[in-house]
PDB file of C-alpha atoms in Angstrom:
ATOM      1  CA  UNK A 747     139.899 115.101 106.599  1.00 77.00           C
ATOM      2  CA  UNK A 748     142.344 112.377 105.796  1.00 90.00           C
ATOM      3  CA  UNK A 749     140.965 108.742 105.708  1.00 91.00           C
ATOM      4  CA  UNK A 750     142.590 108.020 109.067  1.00 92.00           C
ATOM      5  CA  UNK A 751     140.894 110.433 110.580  1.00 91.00           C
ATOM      6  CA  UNK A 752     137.599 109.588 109.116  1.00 94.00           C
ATOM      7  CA  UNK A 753     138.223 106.061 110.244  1.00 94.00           C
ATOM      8  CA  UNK A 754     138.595 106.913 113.810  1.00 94.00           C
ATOM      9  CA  UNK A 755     136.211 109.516 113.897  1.00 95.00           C
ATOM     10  CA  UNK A 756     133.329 106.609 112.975  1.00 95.00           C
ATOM     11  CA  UNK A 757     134.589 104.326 115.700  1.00 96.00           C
ATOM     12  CA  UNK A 758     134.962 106.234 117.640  1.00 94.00           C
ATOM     13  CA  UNK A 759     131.526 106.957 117.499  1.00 95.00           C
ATOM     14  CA  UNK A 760     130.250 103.597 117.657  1.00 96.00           C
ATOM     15  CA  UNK A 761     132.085 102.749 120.696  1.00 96.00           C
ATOM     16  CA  UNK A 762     130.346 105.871 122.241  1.00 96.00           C
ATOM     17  CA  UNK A 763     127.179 103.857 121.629  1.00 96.00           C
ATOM     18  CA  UNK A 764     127.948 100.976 123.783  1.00 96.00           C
ATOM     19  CA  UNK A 765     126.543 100.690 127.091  1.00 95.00           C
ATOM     20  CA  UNK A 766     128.547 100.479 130.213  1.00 93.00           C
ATOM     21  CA  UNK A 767     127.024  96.439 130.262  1.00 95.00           C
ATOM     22  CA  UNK A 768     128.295  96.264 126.519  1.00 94.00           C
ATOM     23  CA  UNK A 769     132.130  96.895 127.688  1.00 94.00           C
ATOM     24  CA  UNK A 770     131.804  95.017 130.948  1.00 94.00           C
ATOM     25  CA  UNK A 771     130.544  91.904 129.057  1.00 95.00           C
ATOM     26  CA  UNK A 772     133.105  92.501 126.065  1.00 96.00           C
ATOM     27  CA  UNK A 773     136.036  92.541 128.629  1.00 95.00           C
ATOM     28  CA  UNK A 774     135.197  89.410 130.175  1.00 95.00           C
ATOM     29  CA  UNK A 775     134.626  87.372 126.916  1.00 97.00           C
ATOM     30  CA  UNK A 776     138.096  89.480 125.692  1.00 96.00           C
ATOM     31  CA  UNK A 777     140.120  88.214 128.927  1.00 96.00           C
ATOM     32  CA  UNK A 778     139.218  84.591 128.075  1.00 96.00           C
ATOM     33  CA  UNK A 779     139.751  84.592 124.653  1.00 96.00           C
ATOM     34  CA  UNK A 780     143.443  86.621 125.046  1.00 97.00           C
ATOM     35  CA  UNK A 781     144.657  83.938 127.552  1.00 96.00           C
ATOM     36  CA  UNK A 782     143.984  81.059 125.533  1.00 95.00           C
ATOM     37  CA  UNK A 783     146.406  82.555 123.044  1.00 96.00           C
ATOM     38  CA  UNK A 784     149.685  80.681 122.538  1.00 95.00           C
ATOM     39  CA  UNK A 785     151.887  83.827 122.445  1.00 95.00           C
ATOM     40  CA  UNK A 786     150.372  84.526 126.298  1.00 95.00           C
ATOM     41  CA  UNK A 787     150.248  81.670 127.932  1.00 91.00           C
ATOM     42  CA  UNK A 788     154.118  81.009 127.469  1.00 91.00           C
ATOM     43  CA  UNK A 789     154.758  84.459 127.904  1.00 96.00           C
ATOM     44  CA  UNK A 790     156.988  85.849 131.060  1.00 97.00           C
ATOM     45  CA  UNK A 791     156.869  89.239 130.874  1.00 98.00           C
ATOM     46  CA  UNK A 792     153.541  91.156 128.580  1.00 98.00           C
ATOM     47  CA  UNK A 793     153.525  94.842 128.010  1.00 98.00           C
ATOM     48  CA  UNK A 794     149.714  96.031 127.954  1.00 97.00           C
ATOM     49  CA  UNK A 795     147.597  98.858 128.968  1.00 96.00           C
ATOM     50  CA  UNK A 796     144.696  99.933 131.372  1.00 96.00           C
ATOM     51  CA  UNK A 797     141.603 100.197 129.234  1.00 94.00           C
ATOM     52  CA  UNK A 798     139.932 103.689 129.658  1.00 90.00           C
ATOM     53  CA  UNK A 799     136.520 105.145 128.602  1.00 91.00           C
ATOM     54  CA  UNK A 800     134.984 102.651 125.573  1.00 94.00           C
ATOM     55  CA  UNK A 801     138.109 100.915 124.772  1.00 94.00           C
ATOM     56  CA  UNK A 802     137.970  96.942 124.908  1.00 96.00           C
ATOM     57  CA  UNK A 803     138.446  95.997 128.547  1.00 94.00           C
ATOM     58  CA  UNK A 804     141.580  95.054 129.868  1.00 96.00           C
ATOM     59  CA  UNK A 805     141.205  94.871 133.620  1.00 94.00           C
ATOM     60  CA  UNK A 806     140.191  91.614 134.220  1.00 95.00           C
ATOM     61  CA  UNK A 807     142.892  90.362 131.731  1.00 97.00           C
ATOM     62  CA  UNK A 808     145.871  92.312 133.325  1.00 97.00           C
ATOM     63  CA  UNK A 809     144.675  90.553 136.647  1.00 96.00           C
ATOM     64  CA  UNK A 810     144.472  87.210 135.503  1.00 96.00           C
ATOM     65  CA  UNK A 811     148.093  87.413 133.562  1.00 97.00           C
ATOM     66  CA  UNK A 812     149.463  88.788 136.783  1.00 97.00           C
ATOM     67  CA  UNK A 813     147.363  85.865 138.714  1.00 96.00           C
ATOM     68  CA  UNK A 814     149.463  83.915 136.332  1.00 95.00           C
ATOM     69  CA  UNK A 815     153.192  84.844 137.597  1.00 96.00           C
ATOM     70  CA  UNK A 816     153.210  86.892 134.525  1.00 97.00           C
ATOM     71  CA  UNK A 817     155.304  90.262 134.761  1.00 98.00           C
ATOM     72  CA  UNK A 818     152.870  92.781 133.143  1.00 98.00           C
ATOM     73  CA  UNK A 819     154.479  96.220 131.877  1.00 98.00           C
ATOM     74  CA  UNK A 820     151.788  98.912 131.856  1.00 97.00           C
ATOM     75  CA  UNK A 821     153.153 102.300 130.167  1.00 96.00           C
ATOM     76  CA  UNK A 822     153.109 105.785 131.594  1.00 96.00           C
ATOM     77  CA  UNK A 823     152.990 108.816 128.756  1.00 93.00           C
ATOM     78  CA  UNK A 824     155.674 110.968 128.958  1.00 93.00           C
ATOM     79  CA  UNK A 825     155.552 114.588 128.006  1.00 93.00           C
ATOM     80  CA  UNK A 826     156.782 114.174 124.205  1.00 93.00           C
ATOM     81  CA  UNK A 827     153.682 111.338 124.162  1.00 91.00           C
ATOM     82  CA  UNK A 828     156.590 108.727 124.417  1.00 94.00           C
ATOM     83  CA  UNK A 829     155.452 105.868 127.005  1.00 96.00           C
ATOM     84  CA  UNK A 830     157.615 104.986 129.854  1.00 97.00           C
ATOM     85  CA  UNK A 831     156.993 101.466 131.147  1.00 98.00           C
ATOM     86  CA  UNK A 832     156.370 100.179 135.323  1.00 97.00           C
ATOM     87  CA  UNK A 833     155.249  97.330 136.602  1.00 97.00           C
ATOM     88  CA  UNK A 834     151.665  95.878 137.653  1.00 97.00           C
ATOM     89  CA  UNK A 835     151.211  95.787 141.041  1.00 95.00           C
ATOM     90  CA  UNK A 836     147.126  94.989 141.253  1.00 92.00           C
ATOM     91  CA  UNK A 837     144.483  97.905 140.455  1.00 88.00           C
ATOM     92  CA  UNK A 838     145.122  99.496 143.358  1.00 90.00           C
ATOM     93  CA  UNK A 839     148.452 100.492 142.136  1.00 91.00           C
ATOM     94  CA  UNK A 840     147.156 102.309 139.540  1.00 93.00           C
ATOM     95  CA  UNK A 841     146.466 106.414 140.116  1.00 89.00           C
ATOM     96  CA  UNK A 842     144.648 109.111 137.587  1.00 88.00           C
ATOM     97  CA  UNK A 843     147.122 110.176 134.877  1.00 86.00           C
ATOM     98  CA  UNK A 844     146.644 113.450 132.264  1.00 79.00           C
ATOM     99  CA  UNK A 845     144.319 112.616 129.361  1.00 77.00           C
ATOM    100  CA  UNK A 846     142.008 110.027 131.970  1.00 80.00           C
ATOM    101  CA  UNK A 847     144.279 107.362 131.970  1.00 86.00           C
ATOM    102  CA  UNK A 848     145.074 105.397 134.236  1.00 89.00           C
ATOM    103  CA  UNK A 849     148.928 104.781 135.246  1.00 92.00           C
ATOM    104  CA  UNK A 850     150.538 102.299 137.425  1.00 93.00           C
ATOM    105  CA  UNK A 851     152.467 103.901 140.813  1.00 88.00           C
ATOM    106  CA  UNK A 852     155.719 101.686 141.136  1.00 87.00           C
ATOM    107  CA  UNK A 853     159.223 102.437 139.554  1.00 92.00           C
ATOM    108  CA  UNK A 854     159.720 103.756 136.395  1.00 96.00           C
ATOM    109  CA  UNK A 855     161.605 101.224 134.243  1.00 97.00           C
ATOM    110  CA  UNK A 856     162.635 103.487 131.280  1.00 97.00           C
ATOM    111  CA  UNK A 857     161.428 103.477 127.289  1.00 97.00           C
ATOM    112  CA  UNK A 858     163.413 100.665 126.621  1.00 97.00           C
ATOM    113  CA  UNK A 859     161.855  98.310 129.478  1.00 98.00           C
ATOM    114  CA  UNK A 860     159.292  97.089 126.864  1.00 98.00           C
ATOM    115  CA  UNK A 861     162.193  95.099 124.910  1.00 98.00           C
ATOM    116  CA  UNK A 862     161.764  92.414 127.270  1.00 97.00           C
ATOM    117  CA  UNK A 863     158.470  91.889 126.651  1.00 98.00           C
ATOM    118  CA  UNK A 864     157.935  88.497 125.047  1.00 98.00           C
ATOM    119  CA  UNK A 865     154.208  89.761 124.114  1.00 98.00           C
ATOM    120  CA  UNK A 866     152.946  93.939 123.094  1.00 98.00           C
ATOM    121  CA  UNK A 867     149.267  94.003 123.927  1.00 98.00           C
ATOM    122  CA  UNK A 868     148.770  97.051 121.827  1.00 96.00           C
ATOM    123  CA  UNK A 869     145.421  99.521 122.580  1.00 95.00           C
ATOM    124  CA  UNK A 870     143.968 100.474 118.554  1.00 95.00           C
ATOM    125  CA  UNK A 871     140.628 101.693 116.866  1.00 96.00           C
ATOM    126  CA  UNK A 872     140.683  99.214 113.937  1.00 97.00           C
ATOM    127  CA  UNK A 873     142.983  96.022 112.215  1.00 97.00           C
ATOM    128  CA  UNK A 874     142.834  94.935 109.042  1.00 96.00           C
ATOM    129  CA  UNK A 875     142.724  91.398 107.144  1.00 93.00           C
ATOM    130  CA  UNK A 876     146.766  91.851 106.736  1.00 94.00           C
ATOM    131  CA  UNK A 877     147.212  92.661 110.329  1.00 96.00           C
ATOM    132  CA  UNK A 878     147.334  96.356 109.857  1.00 96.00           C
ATOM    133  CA  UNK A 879     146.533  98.350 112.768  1.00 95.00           C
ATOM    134  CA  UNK A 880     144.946 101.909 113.372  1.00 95.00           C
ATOM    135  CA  UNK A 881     145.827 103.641 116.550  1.00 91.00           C
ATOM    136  CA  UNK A 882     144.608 106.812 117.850  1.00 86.00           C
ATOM    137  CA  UNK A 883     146.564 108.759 116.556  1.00 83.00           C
ATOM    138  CA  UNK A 884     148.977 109.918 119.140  1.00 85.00           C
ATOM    139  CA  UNK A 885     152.186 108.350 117.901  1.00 88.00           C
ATOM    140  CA  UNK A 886     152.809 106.903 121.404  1.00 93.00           C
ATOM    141  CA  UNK A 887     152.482 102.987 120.268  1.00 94.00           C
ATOM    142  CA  UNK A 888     154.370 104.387 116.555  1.00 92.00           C
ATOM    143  CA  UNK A 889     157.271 105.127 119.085  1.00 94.00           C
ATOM    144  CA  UNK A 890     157.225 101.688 120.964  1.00 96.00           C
ATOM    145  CA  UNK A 891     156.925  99.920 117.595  1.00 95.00           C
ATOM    146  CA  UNK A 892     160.086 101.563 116.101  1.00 94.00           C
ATOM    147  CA  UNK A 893     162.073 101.451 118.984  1.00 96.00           C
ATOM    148  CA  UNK A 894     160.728  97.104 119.547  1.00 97.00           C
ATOM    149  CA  UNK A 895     161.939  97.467 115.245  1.00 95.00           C
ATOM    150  CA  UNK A 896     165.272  99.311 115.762  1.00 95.00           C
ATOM    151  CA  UNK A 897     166.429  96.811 118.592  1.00 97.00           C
ATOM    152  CA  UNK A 898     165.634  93.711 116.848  1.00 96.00           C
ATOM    153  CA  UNK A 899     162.984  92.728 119.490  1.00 96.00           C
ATOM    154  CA  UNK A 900     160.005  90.835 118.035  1.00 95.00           C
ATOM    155  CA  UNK A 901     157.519  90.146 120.596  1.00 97.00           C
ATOM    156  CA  UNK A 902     154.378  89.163 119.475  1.00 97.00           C
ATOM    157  CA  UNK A 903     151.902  92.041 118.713  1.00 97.00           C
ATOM    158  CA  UNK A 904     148.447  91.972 119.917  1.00 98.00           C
ATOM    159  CA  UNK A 905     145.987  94.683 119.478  1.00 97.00           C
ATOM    160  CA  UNK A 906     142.807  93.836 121.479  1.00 97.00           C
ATOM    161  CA  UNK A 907     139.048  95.310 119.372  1.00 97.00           C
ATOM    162  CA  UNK A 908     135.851  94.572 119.593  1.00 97.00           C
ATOM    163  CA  UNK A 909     134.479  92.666 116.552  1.00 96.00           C
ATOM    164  CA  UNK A 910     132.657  95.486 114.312  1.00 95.00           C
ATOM    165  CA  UNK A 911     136.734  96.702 114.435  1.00 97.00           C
ATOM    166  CA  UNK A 912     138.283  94.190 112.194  1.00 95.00           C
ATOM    167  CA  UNK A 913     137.749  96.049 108.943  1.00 92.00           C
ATOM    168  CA  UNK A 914     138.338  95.146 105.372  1.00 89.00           C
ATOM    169  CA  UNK A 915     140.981  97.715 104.682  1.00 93.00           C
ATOM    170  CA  UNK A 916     142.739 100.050 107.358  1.00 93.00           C
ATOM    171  CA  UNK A 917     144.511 103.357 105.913  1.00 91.00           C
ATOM    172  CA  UNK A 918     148.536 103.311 106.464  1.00 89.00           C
ATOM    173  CA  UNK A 919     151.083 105.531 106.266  1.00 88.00           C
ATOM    174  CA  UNK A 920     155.023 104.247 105.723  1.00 85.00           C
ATOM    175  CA  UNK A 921     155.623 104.676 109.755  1.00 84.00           C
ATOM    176  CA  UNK A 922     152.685 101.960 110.048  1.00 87.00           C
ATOM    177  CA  UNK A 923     153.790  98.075 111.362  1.00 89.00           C
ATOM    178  CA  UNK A 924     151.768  95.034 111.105  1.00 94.00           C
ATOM    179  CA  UNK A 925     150.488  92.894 114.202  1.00 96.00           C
ATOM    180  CA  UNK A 926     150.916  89.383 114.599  1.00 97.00           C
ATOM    181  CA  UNK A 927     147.032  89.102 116.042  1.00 97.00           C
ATOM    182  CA  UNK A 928     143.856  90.226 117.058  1.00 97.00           C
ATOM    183  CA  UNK A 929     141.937  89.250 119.554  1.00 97.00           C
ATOM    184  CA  UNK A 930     137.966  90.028 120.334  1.00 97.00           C
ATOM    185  CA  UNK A 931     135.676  88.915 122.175  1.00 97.00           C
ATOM    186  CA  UNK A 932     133.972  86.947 119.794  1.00 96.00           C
ATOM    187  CA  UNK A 933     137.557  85.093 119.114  1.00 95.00           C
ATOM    188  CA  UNK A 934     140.879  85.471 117.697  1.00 96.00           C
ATOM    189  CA  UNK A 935     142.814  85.591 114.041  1.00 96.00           C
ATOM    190  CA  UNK A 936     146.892  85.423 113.597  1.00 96.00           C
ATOM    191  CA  UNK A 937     147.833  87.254 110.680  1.00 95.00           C
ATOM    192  CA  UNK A 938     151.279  86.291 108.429  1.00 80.00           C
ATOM    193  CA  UNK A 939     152.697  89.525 107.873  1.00 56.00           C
ATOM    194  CA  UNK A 940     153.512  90.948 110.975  1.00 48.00           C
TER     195      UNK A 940
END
């Protein structure tokens, strides 16, 4: 098993320990804490992501950006794993997808819609002390980061964890990018490399 994989596997497997309390209390702390970032509260337009399962909570934040005037992108995965982008429209926009996500209903803006973005709030398992990130796995966020690279877009990148995630040392491969930040519930770092 390579050392990514071992990685997840063991978060994985703590966030399966948290309680459905655990999250709900996690989210809140994480909505606060992500809006009194710089890089959000100037921001027009964020890309982000409905939470599923364990992962950090990001209802209540995608709400309050939107409460905000803030356009928020949420993806859709496309066959090849690639994410399409649409617009937030409130959670009752949003409809069961494969894999038990959660998608939003409106038009379908195209790959390329997240180039606008002036902020990537970016799902992971793990960051690092240089602002590494570990995903997944899936290669759908790889794809977005290349293409944000290959355009010369830099929004800021935000990966939202809970605490016990920012590790010492994160496993990369060359296809890897750093973030600009973390956030958690417990607070947030900026990082200089990414």
């Amino acid at each position: 098993m390579s050392a990514k994989a071992l990685m997840r596997r063991e978060l994985l497997a703590a966030r399966r320990l948290l309680t459905g309390r655990d999250v709900e209390r996690a989210a809140e702390a994480l909505a606060r804490r992500a809006l009194a970032l710089p890089e959000l509260s100037g921001a027009r337009t964020v890309a982000a992501y409905v939470s599923v399962g364990r992962e950090p909570g990001t209802r209540a934040l995608l709400d309050a950006l939107r409460a905000r005037g803030v356009r928020v992108l949420l993806p859709v995965l496309l066959p090849d794993n690639d994410l399409d982008w649409a617009p937030y429209e409130g959670a009752g926009s949003l409809a069961q997808a494969g894999r038990g996500l959660l998608e939003p209903g409106g038009e379908r803006l195209g790959p390329d819609a997240v180039l606008a973005a002036d902020a990537v709030l970016l799902p992971g398992l793990a960051v690092d002390g240089r602002g590494m990130r570990l995903g997944r796995g899936g290669g759908s966020y790889d794809r977005v980061l290349a293409r944000l690279s290959a355009a010369g877009a830099h929004p800021a990148l935000i990966v939202l964890l809970y605490d016990a995630e920012v590790a010492a040392r994160v496993p990369e491969e060359p296809h890897d990018h750093l973030v600009d930040a973390v956030v958690t519930p417990t607070g947030s770092r900026h990082f200089s490399g990414g």
